[in-house]
Structure formats: structure tokens, C-alpha cells
CSV table of C-alpha atoms in Angstrom, one decimal:
chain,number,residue,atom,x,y,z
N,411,UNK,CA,-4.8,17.0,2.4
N,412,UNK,CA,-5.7,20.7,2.9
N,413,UNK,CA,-8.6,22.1,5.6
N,414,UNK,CA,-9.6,25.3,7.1
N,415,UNK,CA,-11.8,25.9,10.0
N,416,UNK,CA,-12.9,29.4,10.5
N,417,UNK,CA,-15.3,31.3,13.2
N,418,UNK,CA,-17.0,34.6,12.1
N,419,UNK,CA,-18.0,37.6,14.2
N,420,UNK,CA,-21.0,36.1,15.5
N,421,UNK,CA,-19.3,33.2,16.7
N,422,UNK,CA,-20.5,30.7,14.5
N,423,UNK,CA,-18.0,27.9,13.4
N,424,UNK,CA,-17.3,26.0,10.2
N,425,UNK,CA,-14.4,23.5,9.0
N,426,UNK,CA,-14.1,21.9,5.5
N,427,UNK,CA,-11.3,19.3,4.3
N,428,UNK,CA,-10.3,17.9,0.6
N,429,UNK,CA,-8.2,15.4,-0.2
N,430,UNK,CA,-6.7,13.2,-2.8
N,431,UNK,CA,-6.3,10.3,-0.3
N,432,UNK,CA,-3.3,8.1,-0.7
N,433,UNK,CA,-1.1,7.5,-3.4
N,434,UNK,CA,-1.3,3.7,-4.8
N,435,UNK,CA,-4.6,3.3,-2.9
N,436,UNK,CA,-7.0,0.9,-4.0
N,437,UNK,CA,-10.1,2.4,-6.1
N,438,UNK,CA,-12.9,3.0,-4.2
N,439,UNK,CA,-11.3,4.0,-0.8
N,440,UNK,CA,-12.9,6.2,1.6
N,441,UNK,CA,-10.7,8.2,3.9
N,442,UNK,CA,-11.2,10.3,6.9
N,443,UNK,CA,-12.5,13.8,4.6
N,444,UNK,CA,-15.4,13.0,3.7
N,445,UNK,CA,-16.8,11.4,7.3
N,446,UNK,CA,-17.9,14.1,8.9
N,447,UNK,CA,-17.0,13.6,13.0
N,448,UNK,CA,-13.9,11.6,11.8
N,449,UNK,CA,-11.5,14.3,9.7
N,450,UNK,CA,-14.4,17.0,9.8
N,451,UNK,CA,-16.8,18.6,12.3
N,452,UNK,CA,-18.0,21.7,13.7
N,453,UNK,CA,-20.9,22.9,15.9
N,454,UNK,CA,-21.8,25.4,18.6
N,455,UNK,CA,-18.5,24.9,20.4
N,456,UNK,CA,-15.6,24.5,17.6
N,457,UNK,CA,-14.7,23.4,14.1
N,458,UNK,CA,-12.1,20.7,13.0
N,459,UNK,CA,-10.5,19.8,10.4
N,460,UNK,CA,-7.5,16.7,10.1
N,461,UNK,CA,-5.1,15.4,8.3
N,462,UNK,CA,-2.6,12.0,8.3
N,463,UNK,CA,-3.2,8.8,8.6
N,464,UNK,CA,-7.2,8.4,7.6
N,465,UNK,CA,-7.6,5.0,8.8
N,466,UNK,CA,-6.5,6.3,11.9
N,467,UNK,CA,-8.6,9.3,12.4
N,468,UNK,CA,-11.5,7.6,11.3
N,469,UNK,CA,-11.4,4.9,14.3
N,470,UNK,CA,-10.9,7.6,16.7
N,471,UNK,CA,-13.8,9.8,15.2
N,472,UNK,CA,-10.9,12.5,15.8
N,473,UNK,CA,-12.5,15.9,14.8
N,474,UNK,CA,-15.4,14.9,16.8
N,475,UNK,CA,-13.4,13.9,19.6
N,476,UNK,CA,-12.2,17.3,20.2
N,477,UNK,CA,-15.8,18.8,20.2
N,478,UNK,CA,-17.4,16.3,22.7
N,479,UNK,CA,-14.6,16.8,24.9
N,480,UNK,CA,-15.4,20.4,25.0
N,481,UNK,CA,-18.8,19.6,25.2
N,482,UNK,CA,-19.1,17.0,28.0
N,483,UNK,CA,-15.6,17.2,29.7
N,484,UNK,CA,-15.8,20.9,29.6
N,485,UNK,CA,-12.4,21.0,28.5
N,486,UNK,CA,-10.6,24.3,26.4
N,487,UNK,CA,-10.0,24.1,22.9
N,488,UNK,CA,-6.0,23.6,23.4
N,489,UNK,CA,-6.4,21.3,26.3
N,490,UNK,CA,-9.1,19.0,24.0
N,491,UNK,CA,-7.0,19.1,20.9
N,492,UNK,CA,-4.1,17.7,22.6
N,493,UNK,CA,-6.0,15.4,24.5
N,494,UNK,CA,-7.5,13.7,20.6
N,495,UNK,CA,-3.9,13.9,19.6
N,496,UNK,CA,-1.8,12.4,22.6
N,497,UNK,CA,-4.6,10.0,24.1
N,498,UNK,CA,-7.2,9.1,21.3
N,499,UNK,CA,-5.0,8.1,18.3
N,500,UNK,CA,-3.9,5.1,19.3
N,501,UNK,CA,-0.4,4.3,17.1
N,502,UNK,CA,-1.9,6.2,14.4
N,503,UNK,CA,-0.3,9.4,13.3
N,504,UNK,CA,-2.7,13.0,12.0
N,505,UNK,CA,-2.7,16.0,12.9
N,506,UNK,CA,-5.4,18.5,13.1
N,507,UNK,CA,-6.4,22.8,13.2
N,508,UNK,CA,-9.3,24.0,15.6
N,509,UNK,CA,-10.9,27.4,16.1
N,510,UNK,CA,-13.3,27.8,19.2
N,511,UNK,CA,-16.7,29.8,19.4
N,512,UNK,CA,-14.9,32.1,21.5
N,513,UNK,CA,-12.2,32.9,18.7
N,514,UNK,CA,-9.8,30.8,19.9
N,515,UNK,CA,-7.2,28.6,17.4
N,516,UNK,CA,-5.3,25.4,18.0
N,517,UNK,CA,-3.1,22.6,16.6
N,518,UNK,CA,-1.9,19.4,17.5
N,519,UNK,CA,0.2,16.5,15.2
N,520,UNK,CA,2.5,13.6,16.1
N,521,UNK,CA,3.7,13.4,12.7
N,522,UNK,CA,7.2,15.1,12.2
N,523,UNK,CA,5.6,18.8,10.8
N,524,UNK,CA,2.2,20.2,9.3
N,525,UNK,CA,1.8,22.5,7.1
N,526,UNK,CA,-0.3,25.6,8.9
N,527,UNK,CA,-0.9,29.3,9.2
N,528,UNK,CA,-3.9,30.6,11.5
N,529,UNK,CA,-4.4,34.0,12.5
N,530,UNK,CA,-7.8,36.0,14.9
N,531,UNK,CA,-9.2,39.4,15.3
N,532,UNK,CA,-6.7,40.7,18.2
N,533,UNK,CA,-3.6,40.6,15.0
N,534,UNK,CA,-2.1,37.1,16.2
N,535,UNK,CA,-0.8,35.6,13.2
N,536,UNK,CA,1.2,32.1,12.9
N,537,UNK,CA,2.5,30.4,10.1
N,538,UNK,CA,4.7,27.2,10.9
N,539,UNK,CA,5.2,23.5,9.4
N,540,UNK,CA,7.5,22.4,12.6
N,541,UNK,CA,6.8,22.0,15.8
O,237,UNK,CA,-17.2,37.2,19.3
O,238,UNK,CA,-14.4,37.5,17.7
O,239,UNK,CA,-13.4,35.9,14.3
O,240,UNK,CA,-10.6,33.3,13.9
O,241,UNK,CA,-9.3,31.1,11.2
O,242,UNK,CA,-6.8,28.2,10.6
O,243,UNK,CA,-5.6,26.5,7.5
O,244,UNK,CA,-3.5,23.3,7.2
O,245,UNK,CA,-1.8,21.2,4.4
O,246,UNK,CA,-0.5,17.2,5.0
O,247,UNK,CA,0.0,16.3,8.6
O,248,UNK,CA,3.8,15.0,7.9
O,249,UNK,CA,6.7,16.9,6.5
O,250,UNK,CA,9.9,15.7,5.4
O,251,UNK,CA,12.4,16.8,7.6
O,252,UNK,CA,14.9,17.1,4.9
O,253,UNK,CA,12.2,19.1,2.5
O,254,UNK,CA,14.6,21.4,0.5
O,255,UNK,CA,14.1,25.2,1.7
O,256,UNK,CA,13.0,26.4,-1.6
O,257,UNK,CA,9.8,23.7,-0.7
O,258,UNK,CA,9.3,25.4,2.9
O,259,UNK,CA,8.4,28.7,1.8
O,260,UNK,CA,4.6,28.2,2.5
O,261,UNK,CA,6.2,27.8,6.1
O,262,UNK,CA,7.4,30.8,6.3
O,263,UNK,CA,4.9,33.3,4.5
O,264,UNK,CA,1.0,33.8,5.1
O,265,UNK,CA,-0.3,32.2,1.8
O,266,UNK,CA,-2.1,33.3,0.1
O,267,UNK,CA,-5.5,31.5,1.1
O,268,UNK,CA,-4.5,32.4,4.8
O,269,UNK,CA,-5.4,35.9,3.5
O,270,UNK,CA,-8.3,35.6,1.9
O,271,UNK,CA,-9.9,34.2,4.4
O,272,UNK,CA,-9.6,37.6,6.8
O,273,UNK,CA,-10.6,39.3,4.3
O,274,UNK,CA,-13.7,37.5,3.8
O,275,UNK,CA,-14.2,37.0,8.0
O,276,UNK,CA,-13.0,41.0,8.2
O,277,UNK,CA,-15.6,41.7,5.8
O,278,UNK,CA,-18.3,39.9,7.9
O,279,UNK,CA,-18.9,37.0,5.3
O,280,UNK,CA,-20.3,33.8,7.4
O,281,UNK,CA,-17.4,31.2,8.9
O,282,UNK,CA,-18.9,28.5,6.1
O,283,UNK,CA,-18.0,30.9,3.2
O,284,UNK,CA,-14.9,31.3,4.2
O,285,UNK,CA,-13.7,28.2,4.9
O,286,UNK,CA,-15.2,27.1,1.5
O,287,UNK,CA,-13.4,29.9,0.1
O,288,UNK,CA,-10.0,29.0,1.6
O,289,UNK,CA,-9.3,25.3,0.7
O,290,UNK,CA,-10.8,26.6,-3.0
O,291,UNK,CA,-7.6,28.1,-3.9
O,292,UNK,CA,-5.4,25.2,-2.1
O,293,UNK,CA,-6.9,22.9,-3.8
O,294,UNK,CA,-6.0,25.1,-7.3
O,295,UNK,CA,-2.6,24.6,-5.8
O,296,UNK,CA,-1.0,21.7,-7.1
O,297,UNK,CA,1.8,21.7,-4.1
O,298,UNK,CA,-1.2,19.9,-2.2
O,299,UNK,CA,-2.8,16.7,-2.4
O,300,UNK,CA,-6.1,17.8,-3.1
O,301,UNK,CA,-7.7,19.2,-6.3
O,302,UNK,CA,-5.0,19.7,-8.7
O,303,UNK,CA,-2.0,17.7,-7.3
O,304,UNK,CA,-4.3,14.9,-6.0
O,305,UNK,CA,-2.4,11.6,-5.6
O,306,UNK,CA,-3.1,8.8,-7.8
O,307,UNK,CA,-5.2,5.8,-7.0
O,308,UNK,CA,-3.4,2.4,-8.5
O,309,UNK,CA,-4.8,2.5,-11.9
O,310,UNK,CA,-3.5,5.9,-12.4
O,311,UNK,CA,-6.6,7.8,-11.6
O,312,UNK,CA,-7.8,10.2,-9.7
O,313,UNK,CA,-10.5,10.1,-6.6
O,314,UNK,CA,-11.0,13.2,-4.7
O,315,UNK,CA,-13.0,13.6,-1.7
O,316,UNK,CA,-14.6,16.7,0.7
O,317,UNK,CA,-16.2,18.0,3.2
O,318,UNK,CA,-17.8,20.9,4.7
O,319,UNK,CA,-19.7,21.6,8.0
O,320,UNK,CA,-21.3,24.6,8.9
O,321,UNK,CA,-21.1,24.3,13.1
O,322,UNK,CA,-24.6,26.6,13.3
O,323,UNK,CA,-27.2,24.5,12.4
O,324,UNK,CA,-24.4,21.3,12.3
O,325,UNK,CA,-25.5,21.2,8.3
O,326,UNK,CA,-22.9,19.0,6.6
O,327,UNK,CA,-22.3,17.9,3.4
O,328,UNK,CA,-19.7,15.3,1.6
O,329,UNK,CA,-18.2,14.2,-1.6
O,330,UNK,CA,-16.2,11.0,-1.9
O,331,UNK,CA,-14.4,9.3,-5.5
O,332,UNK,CA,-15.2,12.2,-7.5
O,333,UNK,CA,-12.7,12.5,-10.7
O,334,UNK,CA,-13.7,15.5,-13.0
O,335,UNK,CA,-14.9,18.6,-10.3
O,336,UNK,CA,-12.2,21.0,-9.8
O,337,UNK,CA,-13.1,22.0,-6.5
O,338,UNK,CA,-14.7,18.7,-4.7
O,339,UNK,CA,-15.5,21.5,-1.2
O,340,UNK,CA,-17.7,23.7,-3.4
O,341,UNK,CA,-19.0,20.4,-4.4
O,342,UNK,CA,-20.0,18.6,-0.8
O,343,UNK,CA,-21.1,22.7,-0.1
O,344,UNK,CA,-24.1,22.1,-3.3
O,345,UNK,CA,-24.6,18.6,-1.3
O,346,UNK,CA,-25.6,20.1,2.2
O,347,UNK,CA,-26.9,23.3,0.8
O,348,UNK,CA,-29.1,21.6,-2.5
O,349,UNK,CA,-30.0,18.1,-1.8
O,350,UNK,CA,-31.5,15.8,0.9
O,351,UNK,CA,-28.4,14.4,1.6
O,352,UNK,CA,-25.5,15.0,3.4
O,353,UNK,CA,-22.9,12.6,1.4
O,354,UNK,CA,-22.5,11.6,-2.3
O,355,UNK,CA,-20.1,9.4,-4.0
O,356,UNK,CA,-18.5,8.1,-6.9
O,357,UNK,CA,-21.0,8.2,-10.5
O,358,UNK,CA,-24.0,9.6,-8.1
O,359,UNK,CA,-21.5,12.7,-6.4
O,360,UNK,CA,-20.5,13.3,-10.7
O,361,UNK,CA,-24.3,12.9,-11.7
O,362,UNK,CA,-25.2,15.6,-9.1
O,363,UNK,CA,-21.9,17.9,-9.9
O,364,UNK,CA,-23.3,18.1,-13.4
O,365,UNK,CA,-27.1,18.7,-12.7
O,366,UNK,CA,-25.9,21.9,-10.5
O,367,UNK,CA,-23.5,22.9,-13.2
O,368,UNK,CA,-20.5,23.0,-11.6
O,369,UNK,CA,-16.9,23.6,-12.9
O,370,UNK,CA,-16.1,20.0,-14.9
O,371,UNK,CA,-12.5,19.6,-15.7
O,372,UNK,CA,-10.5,16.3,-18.1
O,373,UNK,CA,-9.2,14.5,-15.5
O,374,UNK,CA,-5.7,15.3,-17.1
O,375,UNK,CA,-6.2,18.7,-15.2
O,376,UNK,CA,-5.4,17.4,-11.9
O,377,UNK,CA,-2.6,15.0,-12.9
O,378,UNK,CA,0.8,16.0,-12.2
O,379,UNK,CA,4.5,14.5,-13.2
O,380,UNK,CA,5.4,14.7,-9.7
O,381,UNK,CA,2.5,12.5,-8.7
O,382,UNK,CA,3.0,10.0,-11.8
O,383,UNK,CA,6.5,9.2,-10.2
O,384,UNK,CA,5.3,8.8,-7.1
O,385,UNK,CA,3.1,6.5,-8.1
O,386,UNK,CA,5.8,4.5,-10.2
O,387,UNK,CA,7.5,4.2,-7.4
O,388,UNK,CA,5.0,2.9,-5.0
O,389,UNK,CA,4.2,0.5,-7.5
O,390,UNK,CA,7.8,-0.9,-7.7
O,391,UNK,CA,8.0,-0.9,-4.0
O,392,UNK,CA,4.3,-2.6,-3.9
O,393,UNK,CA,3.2,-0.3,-1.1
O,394,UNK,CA,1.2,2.7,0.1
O,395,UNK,CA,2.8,6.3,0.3
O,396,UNK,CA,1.3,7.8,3.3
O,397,UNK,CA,1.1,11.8,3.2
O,398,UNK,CA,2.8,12.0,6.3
O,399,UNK,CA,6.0,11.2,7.9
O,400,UNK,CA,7.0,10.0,11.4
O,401,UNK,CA,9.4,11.7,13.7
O,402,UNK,CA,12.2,9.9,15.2
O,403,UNK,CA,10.7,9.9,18.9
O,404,UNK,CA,8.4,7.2,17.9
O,405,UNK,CA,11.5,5.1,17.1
O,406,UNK,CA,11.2,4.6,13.4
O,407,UNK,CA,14.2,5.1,11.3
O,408,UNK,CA,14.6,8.1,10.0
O,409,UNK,CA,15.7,6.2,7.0
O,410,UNK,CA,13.2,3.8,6.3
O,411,UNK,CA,9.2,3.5,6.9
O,412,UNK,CA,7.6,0.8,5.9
O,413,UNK,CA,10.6,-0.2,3.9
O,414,UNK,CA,10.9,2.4,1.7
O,415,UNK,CA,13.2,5.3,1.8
O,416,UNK,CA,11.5,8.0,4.1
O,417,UNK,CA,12.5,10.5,0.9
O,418,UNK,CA,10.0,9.5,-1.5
O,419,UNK,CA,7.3,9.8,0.5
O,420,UNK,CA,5.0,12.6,-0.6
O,421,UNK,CA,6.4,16.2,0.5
O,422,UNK,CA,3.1,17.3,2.2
């Protein structure tokens, strides 16, 4: 699975995810990609994108998760994404990438690495698969 | 405001992925670039982020696009998304088998039709009538992903793209009975 989530100058947020799904899965499976609020979603506040287990993400409507914890908890982008990760997965196992409005960027996984790079405006630049 | 971006591949790494097969973890990629130069440029957040997971998914090292794993007939079903956060427009492309980049795909479904999610013979019906890049479904068939396949097959199980770290007390050895080293790199 890859994703990016991206905010522009004007503060306006985007995410998109593609997949291939899982090997040996049975034709006609839908996974977390395409179901936007479960492994994609972005709107005033943030952008999401996941990745992992899809059954998973798509019971704990994950990407969407982080936004309406923003949204009606009032919580930071960090504090949400680990909040989706550590309290809404359940036993499932995904991580996911996050930008804020503000130009913010975060991460979060339980799984043992994820591939990702992010980088903002002020020259921060990351590029990691561990934790 | 200022601009921001993040990329990721598969949630899950092997610990014991060779170090030739961690040099995306080390280096901006490519994409990673391209998309400052797009947000540097001023380009919206949604064209960006389209622009991005374009070239990953031209990157058979992922599962997506090129690389895709196989379903257990031996073909391949792709599926995107994209959502554009000002206006919350979204669109969404599931079991798709011939585009050779499913985002810009589920882009032409928010951006060009009354719906916000298309799938299977109706997502390849539209792909067609907007004229977008159609590949033989060789294109995004690797050897790597033909093995994998073989061996779920043998083993008669799933092969998640992502692998669990020891603190959740799984073997580091074993998950779901199958050696933890044939599980897909991503």
C-alpha cells in the first residue's frame, strides 16, 4: 500500500491511498483504500492516509478517527494520531501518515516498521521505516 | 499556512529486510521530492498528492500499481482513493485490473462523475470512456509476487503486508503459521 497526504500554502489538505490489497485474497475483496473515512480522509482540519491490516482499519473508520478527534476532542494532530493507533485499533495492526491545516505532519504504526518520508516548509525533512 | 507533505509504503517491515531493500529508508525518494516541488511551486494539496503515489505506484517495490499482489486466481485488483479536504470531494476506485495508475483514476471519479466510488467492470467502463492510460494486465505482474502467491497457496493462507513486532508476543518466527520471512517485504 502506498499514500500521501499533503497541505498546500493555503492550508488546504488532501490524502490519497492505492493498493493491491492482499496476496491470495479472495476476488472481489474490498479493503480499507478505497473507503474513504476508513484508510482515507481529509477535510478542513487534516488529511489521512493508512496502511496494514484493512479489515482492521475499516472497523475502526481509522483515517476518520483522527479528524473527528481533532474536530470534536480538540485534540493536536500527534496527540490524535496516536490516540487512532494505540486506543481505536482494537488487536488490529496499520499504521497511518497525517498533515494538519496548520502544516503540521505525523505518524503512528504498531506493526514492526513503515515505510515513510515527510518533510514542511520550515526544511524538516524525515525519512524512516523503524520506529 | 504553510505546506507539508507525507508519504508512506506498507505498514510492516521485516525486521530482517536485507539492507540493500532499506534504501528507500534511508534516502528521500524520489516521489518525496516531487511533491515539494509541486507544493513549493504553489500547485493545490490534491495535485500533489495525486502526483506522489503516481510514481509509487510505477514502482514495482510497492504493492500498488505495478507490483500489486495477486488475488487467488492469479489476478490482479487494484483499488484507490483520493480526497480533496477543501470541499471534502472524494472519489474511489475498487477491483480495477488494466489502469496503471488506479489514484488518477478515483481523481476522474470525484472530479468527472456523480459519484464518489466505482468498482470492478463499471470503475474499467468509466477508465475507458475518460481515456485513461490502459495497460495488459501482464504489466503489473511481477515474479516476486507470483512466488508469493505460490506460496500462500501451499501454506493455504493470507500474506498480510505487514508484520508484527515482538512486543505484541507473537513469534518472531512464525505468524499465522507461516514463516514471518515470506511475508511480503512492504
Amino acid at each position: 500500500t502506498v499514500g500521501c497526504t499533503a497541505v498546500d500554502k493555503y492550508g488546504r489538505c488532501a490524502a490519497a491511498t492505492s493498493t493491491g490489497g492482499l496476496m491470495n485474497k479472495i476476488n472481489g475483496r474490498i479493503g480499507d483504500s478505497p473507503l474513504i473515512g476508513s484508510g482515507t480522509y481529509a477535510c478542513r482540519d487534516c488529511a489521512v492516509s493508512c496502511t496494514g491490516e484493512g479489515e482492521a482499519i475499516i472497523r475502526a473508520t481509522l483515517a476518520r478517527d483522527v479528524a473527528a478527534l481533532m474536530e470534536y476532542k480538540g485534540m493536536g494532530l500527534k496527540e490524535a494520531v496516536d490516540c487512532a493507533i494505540k486506543e481505536k485499533l482494537d488487536k488490529g495492526f496499520a499504521g497511518l501518515i497525517a498533515v494538519s491545516a496548520k502544516g503540521e505532519v505525523a505518524y503512528g504504526f504498531n506493526t514492526s516498521g513503515m515505510f515513510r518520508a515527510c518533510a514542511d516548509e520550515d526544511g524538516f525533512m524525515e525519512v524512516a521505516i523503524w520506529e | 499556512s504553510k505546506w507539508a507533505i507525507a508519504v508512506h509504503g506498507g505498514a510492516g517491515v521485516d525486521p530482517n529486510l536485507p539492507l540493500e531493500r532499506q534504501g528507500g529508508g534511508n534516502a528521500p525518494p524520489p516521489c518525496l521530492a516531487a511533491g515539494i516541488a509541486a507544493l513549493q511551486s504553489g500547485e493545490p494539496a490534491v495535485d500533489a498528492v495525486e502526483l506522489v503515489v503516481r510514481e509509487m505506484e510505477s514502482d514495482p517495490f510497492f504493492n500498488a500499481g505495478r507490483g500489486s499482489v495477486l488475488t487467488r486466481n492469479g489476478t490482479v485488483e487494484m483499488e484507490a482513493s483520493i480526497m480533496d479536504g477543501n470541499g471534502r470531494l472524494c472519489g474511489a476506485v475498487s477491483g480495477v485490473s488494466t489502469v496503471k495508475n488506479p489514484i488518477s483514476l478515483a481523481r476522474l471519479v470525484m472530479e468527472r462523475s456523480p459519484h464518489s466510488y466505482l468498482a470492478f467492470q463499471g470503475a474499467e467502463e468509466f477508465a475507458r470512456q475518460q481515456g485513461v492510460e490502459i495497460m495488459d494486465e501482464s504489466y503489473f505482474i511481477t515474479e516476486a509476487n507470483v512466488s508469493m502467491l505460490k506460496l500462500a497457496k501451499q501454506a493455504n493462507s493470507i500474506l498480510y503486508d505487514y508484520k508484527v513486532p515482538d512486543t505484541f508476543g507473537v513469534s518472531a518466527v512464525l505468524m499465522n503459521g507461516l514463516p514471518i520471512a515470506i511475508y511480503a517485504p512492504e
